[in-house]
């Protein structure tokens, strides 16, 4: 396995939290519509905000696709089929949504297994790491987990 160059890979890692206003989505020059945006699963009461922010990013052309993890969810987040429907209600076309799954996600669904599936999806599709959107209270955990997975995988 190749050594991981954090300075190189960090340029392809963007973590976006729950953004305060509709116009607060930054212009993210490294994306230029080429990277997927991973919408981290959240508890039902905050998941819609994450999906809405993802839809805004997609509508602005900053993401090539919105990726949702699909696995066995025993608590917390709504099933991915409901998340897809919510994105469609925000005007995201079906071709702009991809469902990511893995054996690990089917066994257990948490931030770590979600991050691993997202990084693996990026690798398989030849993208950089991508954009991760999470609720404000979950953002630090997502960032640390994604960076840890990238360091492990590369």
mmCIF file with all atom_site columns, C-alpha atoms in Angstrom:
data_model
loop_
_atom_site.group_PDB
_atom_site.id
_atom_site.type_symbol
_atom_site.label_atom_id
_atom_site.label_alt_id
_atom_site.label_comp_id
_atom_site.label_asym_id
_atom_site.label_entity_id
_atom_site.label_seq_id
_atom_site.pdbx_PDB_ins_code
_atom_site.Cartn_x
_atom_site.Cartn_y
_atom_site.Cartn_z
_atom_site.occupancy
_atom_site.B_iso_or_equiv
_atom_site.pdbx_formal_charge
_atom_site.auth_seq_id
_atom_site.auth_comp_id
_atom_site.auth_asym_id
_atom_site.auth_atom_id
_atom_site.pdbx_PDB_model_num
ATOM 1   C CA . UNK A 1 1   ? 0.000   0.000  0.000   1.00 0.00 ? 1   UNK A CA 1
ATOM 2   C CA . UNK A 1 2   ? 1.334   3.423  -0.955  1.00 0.00 ? 2   UNK A CA 1
ATOM 3   C CA . UNK A 1 3   ? 2.299   5.938  1.684   1.00 0.00 ? 3   UNK A CA 1
ATOM 4   C CA . UNK A 1 4   ? -0.354  8.562  2.318   1.00 0.00 ? 4   UNK A CA 1
ATOM 5   C CA . UNK A 1 5   ? 0.660   12.144 1.554   1.00 0.00 ? 5   UNK A CA 1
ATOM 6   C CA . UNK A 1 6   ? -1.591  14.165 3.846   1.00 0.00 ? 6   UNK A CA 1
ATOM 7   C CA . UNK A 1 7   ? -0.668  17.455 2.189   1.00 0.00 ? 7   UNK A CA 1
ATOM 8   C CA . UNK A 1 8   ? -1.723  16.086 -1.222  1.00 0.00 ? 8   UNK A CA 1
ATOM 9   C CA . UNK A 1 9   ? -4.901  14.281 -0.114  1.00 0.00 ? 9   UNK A CA 1
ATOM 10  C CA . UNK A 1 10  ? -6.013  17.071 2.225   1.00 0.00 ? 10  UNK A CA 1
ATOM 11  C CA . UNK A 1 11  ? -6.607  19.259 -0.824  1.00 0.00 ? 11  UNK A CA 1
ATOM 12  C CA . UNK A 1 12  ? -9.345  16.821 -1.834  1.00 0.00 ? 12  UNK A CA 1
ATOM 13  C CA . UNK A 1 13  ? -11.022 16.674 1.566   1.00 0.00 ? 13  UNK A CA 1
ATOM 14  C CA . UNK A 1 14  ? -13.705 19.163 2.440   1.00 0.00 ? 14  UNK A CA 1
ATOM 15  C CA . UNK A 1 15  ? -16.011 18.783 5.394   1.00 0.00 ? 15  UNK A CA 1
ATOM 16  C CA . UNK A 1 16  ? -19.023 21.067 5.453   1.00 0.00 ? 16  UNK A CA 1
ATOM 17  C CA . UNK A 1 17  ? -21.233 21.390 8.476   1.00 0.00 ? 17  UNK A CA 1
ATOM 18  C CA . UNK A 1 18  ? -24.791 22.486 8.909   1.00 0.00 ? 18  UNK A CA 1
ATOM 19  C CA . UNK A 1 19  ? -24.579 25.859 7.212   1.00 0.00 ? 19  UNK A CA 1
ATOM 20  C CA . UNK A 1 20  ? -26.453 28.735 8.789   1.00 0.00 ? 20  UNK A CA 1
ATOM 21  C CA . UNK A 1 21  ? -28.076 30.486 5.830   1.00 0.00 ? 21  UNK A CA 1
ATOM 22  C CA . UNK A 1 22  ? -29.043 29.638 2.275   1.00 0.00 ? 22  UNK A CA 1
ATOM 23  C CA . UNK A 1 23  ? -26.297 31.841 0.872   1.00 0.00 ? 23  UNK A CA 1
ATOM 24  C CA . UNK A 1 24  ? -23.566 30.595 3.206   1.00 0.00 ? 24  UNK A CA 1
ATOM 25  C CA . UNK A 1 25  ? -22.368 27.724 1.042   1.00 0.00 ? 25  UNK A CA 1
ATOM 26  C CA . UNK A 1 26  ? -18.808 28.631 0.150   1.00 0.00 ? 26  UNK A CA 1
ATOM 27  C CA . UNK A 1 27  ? -17.512 28.435 -3.380  1.00 0.00 ? 27  UNK A CA 1
ATOM 28  C CA . UNK A 1 28  ? -15.270 25.394 -3.151  1.00 0.00 ? 28  UNK A CA 1
ATOM 29  C CA . UNK A 1 29  ? -12.739 25.648 -5.977  1.00 0.00 ? 29  UNK A CA 1
ATOM 30  C CA . UNK A 1 30  ? -11.277 22.171 -5.537  1.00 0.00 ? 30  UNK A CA 1
ATOM 31  C CA . UNK A 1 31  ? -14.640 20.592 -6.301  1.00 0.00 ? 31  UNK A CA 1
ATOM 32  C CA . UNK A 1 32  ? -15.661 22.254 -9.542  1.00 0.00 ? 32  UNK A CA 1
ATOM 33  C CA . UNK A 1 33  ? -18.485 19.735 -9.847  1.00 0.00 ? 33  UNK A CA 1
ATOM 34  C CA . UNK A 1 34  ? -16.095 16.815 -10.026 1.00 0.00 ? 34  UNK A CA 1
ATOM 35  C CA . UNK A 1 35  ? -16.363 15.252 -6.603  1.00 0.00 ? 35  UNK A CA 1
ATOM 36  C CA . UNK A 1 36  ? -19.220 13.411 -4.942  1.00 0.00 ? 36  UNK A CA 1
ATOM 37  C CA . UNK A 1 37  ? -20.846 14.925 -1.879  1.00 0.00 ? 37  UNK A CA 1
ATOM 38  C CA . UNK A 1 38  ? -21.440 12.424 0.898   1.00 0.00 ? 38  UNK A CA 1
ATOM 39  C CA . UNK A 1 39  ? -24.459 13.166 3.058   1.00 0.00 ? 39  UNK A CA 1
ATOM 40  C CA . UNK A 1 40  ? -23.790 11.588 6.412   1.00 0.00 ? 40  UNK A CA 1
ATOM 41  C CA . UNK A 1 41  ? -26.791 9.946  8.035   1.00 0.00 ? 41  UNK A CA 1
ATOM 42  C CA . UNK A 1 42  ? -28.213 11.825 10.993  1.00 0.00 ? 42  UNK A CA 1
ATOM 43  C CA . UNK A 1 43  ? -30.985 11.322 13.499  1.00 0.00 ? 43  UNK A CA 1
ATOM 44  C CA . UNK A 1 44  ? -34.417 11.914 12.010  1.00 0.00 ? 44  UNK A CA 1
ATOM 45  C CA . UNK A 1 45  ? -34.796 15.408 13.487  1.00 0.00 ? 45  UNK A CA 1
ATOM 46  C CA . UNK A 1 46  ? -31.597 16.749 11.869  1.00 0.00 ? 46  UNK A CA 1
ATOM 47  C CA . UNK A 1 47  ? -31.315 14.596 8.741   1.00 0.00 ? 47  UNK A CA 1
ATOM 48  C CA . UNK A 1 48  ? -33.521 16.849 6.596   1.00 0.00 ? 48  UNK A CA 1
ATOM 49  C CA . UNK A 1 49  ? -31.162 19.802 7.182   1.00 0.00 ? 49  UNK A CA 1
ATOM 50  C CA . UNK A 1 50  ? -28.190 17.741 5.950   1.00 0.00 ? 50  UNK A CA 1
ATOM 51  C CA . UNK A 1 51  ? -30.128 16.606 2.879   1.00 0.00 ? 51  UNK A CA 1
ATOM 52  C CA . UNK A 1 52  ? -31.222 20.184 2.183   1.00 0.00 ? 52  UNK A CA 1
ATOM 53  C CA . UNK A 1 53  ? -27.617 21.420 2.320   1.00 0.00 ? 53  UNK A CA 1
ATOM 54  C CA . UNK A 1 54  ? -26.577 18.623 0.002   1.00 0.00 ? 54  UNK A CA 1
ATOM 55  C CA . UNK A 1 55  ? -29.318 19.609 -2.432  1.00 0.00 ? 55  UNK A CA 1
ATOM 56  C CA . UNK A 1 56  ? -28.091 23.217 -2.360  1.00 0.00 ? 56  UNK A CA 1
ATOM 57  C CA . UNK A 1 57  ? -24.535 22.095 -3.118  1.00 0.00 ? 57  UNK A CA 1
ATOM 58  C CA . UNK A 1 58  ? -25.792 19.924 -6.006  1.00 0.00 ? 58  UNK A CA 1
ATOM 59  C CA . UNK A 1 59  ? -27.981 22.711 -7.449  1.00 0.00 ? 59  UNK A CA 1
ATOM 60  C CA . UNK A 1 60  ? -24.990 25.052 -7.457  1.00 0.00 ? 60  UNK A CA 1
ATOM 61  C CA . UNK A 1 61  ? -23.011 22.533 -9.494  1.00 0.00 ? 61  UNK A CA 1
ATOM 62  C CA . UNK A 1 62  ? -20.409 21.979 -6.788  1.00 0.00 ? 62  UNK A CA 1
ATOM 63  C CA . UNK A 1 63  ? -20.944 18.212 -6.669  1.00 0.00 ? 63  UNK A CA 1
ATOM 64  C CA . UNK A 1 64  ? -21.081 15.578 -9.374  1.00 0.00 ? 64  UNK A CA 1
ATOM 65  C CA . UNK A 1 65  ? -23.451 13.462 -7.315  1.00 0.00 ? 65  UNK A CA 1
ATOM 66  C CA . UNK A 1 66  ? -24.960 13.210 -3.861  1.00 0.00 ? 66  UNK A CA 1
ATOM 67  C CA . UNK A 1 67  ? -24.027 9.966  -2.175  1.00 0.00 ? 67  UNK A CA 1
ATOM 68  C CA . UNK A 1 68  ? -26.037 8.285  0.561   1.00 0.00 ? 68  UNK A CA 1
ATOM 69  C CA . UNK A 1 69  ? -24.926 5.192  2.398   1.00 0.00 ? 69  UNK A CA 1
ATOM 70  C CA . UNK A 1 70  ? -27.321 2.288  2.326   1.00 0.00 ? 70  UNK A CA 1
ATOM 71  C CA . UNK A 1 71  ? -27.111 -0.396 4.965   1.00 0.00 ? 71  UNK A CA 1
ATOM 72  C CA . UNK A 1 72  ? -28.781 -1.925 7.968   1.00 0.00 ? 72  UNK A CA 1
ATOM 73  C CA . UNK A 1 73  ? -29.972 0.974  10.118  1.00 0.00 ? 73  UNK A CA 1
ATOM 74  C CA . UNK A 1 74  ? -31.305 -0.223 13.447  1.00 0.00 ? 74  UNK A CA 1
ATOM 75  C CA . UNK A 1 75  ? -31.680 3.167  15.094  1.00 0.00 ? 75  UNK A CA 1
ATOM 76  C CA . UNK A 1 76  ? -31.290 6.854  14.395  1.00 0.00 ? 76  UNK A CA 1
ATOM 77  C CA . UNK A 1 77  ? -31.289 7.811  10.729  1.00 0.00 ? 77  UNK A CA 1
ATOM 78  C CA . UNK A 1 78  ? -34.138 7.190  8.333   1.00 0.00 ? 78  UNK A CA 1
ATOM 79  C CA . UNK A 1 79  ? -33.660 4.432  5.712   1.00 0.00 ? 79  UNK A CA 1
ATOM 80  C CA . UNK A 1 80  ? -31.919 5.539  2.517   1.00 0.00 ? 80  UNK A CA 1
ATOM 81  C CA . UNK A 1 81  ? -35.091 5.124  0.450   1.00 0.00 ? 81  UNK A CA 1
ATOM 82  C CA . UNK A 1 82  ? -36.695 7.917  2.510   1.00 0.00 ? 82  UNK A CA 1
ATOM 83  C CA . UNK A 1 83  ? -33.531 10.019 2.192   1.00 0.00 ? 83  UNK A CA 1
ATOM 84  C CA . UNK A 1 84  ? -33.646 9.652  -1.618  1.00 0.00 ? 84  UNK A CA 1
ATOM 85  C CA . UNK A 1 85  ? -37.297 10.744 -1.629  1.00 0.00 ? 85  UNK A CA 1
ATOM 86  C CA . UNK A 1 86  ? -36.416 13.761 0.525   1.00 0.00 ? 86  UNK A CA 1
ATOM 87  C CA . UNK A 1 87  ? -33.631 14.784 -1.884  1.00 0.00 ? 87  UNK A CA 1
ATOM 88  C CA . UNK A 1 88  ? -36.030 14.459 -4.814  1.00 0.00 ? 88  UNK A CA 1
ATOM 89  C CA . UNK A 1 89  ? -38.500 16.695 -2.951  1.00 0.00 ? 89  UNK A CA 1
ATOM 90  C CA . UNK A 1 90  ? -35.674 19.292 -2.811  1.00 0.00 ? 90  UNK A CA 1
ATOM 91  C CA . UNK A 1 91  ? -35.409 19.152 -6.606  1.00 0.00 ? 91  UNK A CA 1
ATOM 92  C CA . UNK A 1 92  ? -32.421 16.820 -6.969  1.00 0.00 ? 92  UNK A CA 1
ATOM 93  C CA . UNK A 1 93  ? -32.772 14.647 -10.063 1.00 0.00 ? 93  UNK A CA 1
ATOM 94  C CA . UNK A 1 94  ? -32.449 10.880 -9.560  1.00 0.00 ? 94  UNK A CA 1
ATOM 95  C CA . UNK A 1 95  ? -29.321 10.755 -11.749 1.00 0.00 ? 95  UNK A CA 1
ATOM 96  C CA . UNK A 1 96  ? -27.650 13.040 -9.200  1.00 0.00 ? 96  UNK A CA 1
ATOM 97  C CA . UNK A 1 97  ? -28.122 10.558 -6.342  1.00 0.00 ? 97  UNK A CA 1
ATOM 98  C CA . UNK A 1 98  ? -26.049 7.439  -5.753  1.00 0.00 ? 98  UNK A CA 1
ATOM 99  C CA . UNK A 1 99  ? -26.464 4.902  -2.972  1.00 0.00 ? 99  UNK A CA 1
ATOM 100 C CA . UNK A 1 100 ? -23.232 3.517  -1.543  1.00 0.00 ? 100 UNK A CA 1
ATOM 101 C CA . UNK A 1 101 ? -23.154 0.228  0.307   1.00 0.00 ? 101 UNK A CA 1
ATOM 102 C CA . UNK A 1 102 ? -20.672 -2.315 1.593   1.00 0.00 ? 102 UNK A CA 1
ATOM 103 C CA . UNK A 1 103 ? -20.632 -5.609 3.461   1.00 0.00 ? 103 UNK A CA 1
ATOM 104 C CA . UNK A 1 104 ? -19.599 -3.703 6.565   1.00 0.00 ? 104 UNK A CA 1
ATOM 105 C CA . UNK A 1 105 ? -22.556 -1.291 6.301   1.00 0.00 ? 105 UNK A CA 1
ATOM 106 C CA . UNK A 1 106 ? -24.926 -4.219 5.970   1.00 0.00 ? 106 UNK A CA 1
ATOM 107 C CA . UNK A 1 107 ? -23.547 -5.655 9.210   1.00 0.00 ? 107 UNK A CA 1
ATOM 108 C CA . UNK A 1 108 ? -23.400 -2.438 11.239  1.00 0.00 ? 108 UNK A CA 1
ATOM 109 C CA . UNK A 1 109 ? -24.109 1.193  10.397  1.00 0.00 ? 109 UNK A CA 1
ATOM 110 C CA . UNK A 1 110 ? -22.191 3.958  12.141  1.00 0.00 ? 110 UNK A CA 1
ATOM 111 C CA . UNK A 1 111 ? -19.955 6.928  11.345  1.00 0.00 ? 111 UNK A CA 1
ATOM 112 C CA . UNK A 1 112 ? -16.887 4.730  10.855  1.00 0.00 ? 112 UNK A CA 1
ATOM 113 C CA . UNK A 1 113 ? -18.537 2.210  8.510   1.00 0.00 ? 113 UNK A CA 1
ATOM 114 C CA . UNK A 1 114 ? -20.185 5.062  6.636   1.00 0.00 ? 114 UNK A CA 1
ATOM 115 C CA . UNK A 1 115 ? -16.834 6.861  6.201   1.00 0.00 ? 115 UNK A CA 1
ATOM 116 C CA . UNK A 1 116 ? -15.123 3.668  5.022   1.00 0.00 ? 116 UNK A CA 1
ATOM 117 C CA . UNK A 1 117 ? -17.849 3.033  2.428   1.00 0.00 ? 117 UNK A CA 1
ATOM 118 C CA . UNK A 1 118 ? -17.617 6.628  1.173   1.00 0.00 ? 118 UNK A CA 1
ATOM 119 C CA . UNK A 1 119 ? -13.827 6.532  0.828   1.00 0.00 ? 119 UNK A CA 1
ATOM 120 C CA . UNK A 1 120 ? -14.031 3.165  -0.943  1.00 0.00 ? 120 UNK A CA 1
ATOM 121 C CA . UNK A 1 121 ? -16.667 4.587  -3.320  1.00 0.00 ? 121 UNK A CA 1
ATOM 122 C CA . UNK A 1 122 ? -14.378 7.533  -4.096  1.00 0.00 ? 122 UNK A CA 1
ATOM 123 C CA . UNK A 1 123 ? -11.488 5.210  -4.781  1.00 0.00 ? 123 UNK A CA 1
ATOM 124 C CA . UNK A 1 124 ? -13.523 2.906  -7.051  1.00 0.00 ? 124 UNK A CA 1
ATOM 125 C CA . UNK A 1 125 ? -14.948 5.793  -9.046  1.00 0.00 ? 125 UNK A CA 1
ATOM 126 C CA . UNK A 1 126 ? -11.616 7.597  -9.394  1.00 0.00 ? 126 UNK A CA 1
ATOM 127 C CA . UNK A 1 127 ? -12.686 10.730 -7.521  1.00 0.00 ? 127 UNK A CA 1
ATOM 128 C CA . UNK A 1 128 ? -10.844 12.623 -4.859  1.00 0.00 ? 128 UNK A CA 1
ATOM 129 C CA . UNK A 1 129 ? -12.153 12.104 -1.376  1.00 0.00 ? 129 UNK A CA 1
ATOM 130 C CA . UNK A 1 130 ? -15.039 14.543 -1.793  1.00 0.00 ? 130 UNK A CA 1
ATOM 131 C CA . UNK A 1 131 ? -17.273 16.719 0.323   1.00 0.00 ? 131 UNK A CA 1
ATOM 132 C CA . UNK A 1 132 ? -18.849 15.456 3.537   1.00 0.00 ? 132 UNK A CA 1
ATOM 133 C CA . UNK A 1 133 ? -21.946 17.138 4.908   1.00 0.00 ? 133 UNK A CA 1
ATOM 134 C CA . UNK A 1 134 ? -23.026 16.492 8.482   1.00 0.00 ? 134 UNK A CA 1
ATOM 135 C CA . UNK A 1 135 ? -25.067 18.156 11.183  1.00 0.00 ? 135 UNK A CA 1
ATOM 136 C CA . UNK A 1 136 ? -23.195 20.688 13.304  1.00 0.00 ? 136 UNK A CA 1
ATOM 137 C CA . UNK A 1 137 ? -23.071 18.437 16.378  1.00 0.00 ? 137 UNK A CA 1
ATOM 138 C CA . UNK A 1 138 ? -21.695 15.546 14.279  1.00 0.00 ? 138 UNK A CA 1
ATOM 139 C CA . UNK A 1 139 ? -19.198 17.522 12.194  1.00 0.00 ? 139 UNK A CA 1
ATOM 140 C CA . UNK A 1 140 ? -16.067 17.107 14.306  1.00 0.00 ? 140 UNK A CA 1
ATOM 141 C CA . UNK A 1 141 ? -16.630 13.374 14.659  1.00 0.00 ? 141 UNK A CA 1
ATOM 142 C CA . UNK A 1 142 ? -17.170 13.027 10.894  1.00 0.00 ? 142 UNK A CA 1
ATOM 143 C CA . UNK A 1 143 ? -14.027 15.028 10.110  1.00 0.00 ? 143 UNK A CA 1
ATOM 144 C CA . UNK A 1 144 ? -11.845 13.011 12.508  1.00 0.00 ? 144 UNK A CA 1
ATOM 145 C CA . UNK A 1 145 ? -13.314 9.712  11.302  1.00 0.00 ? 145 UNK A CA 1
ATOM 146 C CA . UNK A 1 146 ? -12.904 10.515 7.600   1.00 0.00 ? 146 UNK A CA 1
ATOM 147 C CA . UNK A 1 147 ? -9.311  11.692 8.085   1.00 0.00 ? 147 UNK A CA 1
ATOM 148 C CA . UNK A 1 148 ? -8.568  8.545  10.102  1.00 0.00 ? 148 UNK A CA 1
ATOM 149 C CA . UNK A 1 149 ? -10.003 6.330  7.364   1.00 0.00 ? 149 UNK A CA 1
ATOM 150 C CA . UNK A 1 150 ? -8.042  8.171  4.672   1.00 0.00 ? 150 UNK A CA 1
ATOM 151 C CA . UNK A 1 151 ? -4.835  7.770  6.684   1.00 0.00 ? 151 UNK A CA 1
ATOM 152 C CA . UNK A 1 152 ? -5.593  4.068  7.172   1.00 0.00 ? 152 UNK A CA 1
ATOM 153 C CA . UNK A 1 153 ? -6.562  3.392  3.567   1.00 0.00 ? 153 UNK A CA 1
ATOM 154 C CA . UNK A 1 154 ? -3.823  5.326  1.823   1.00 0.00 ? 154 UNK A CA 1
#
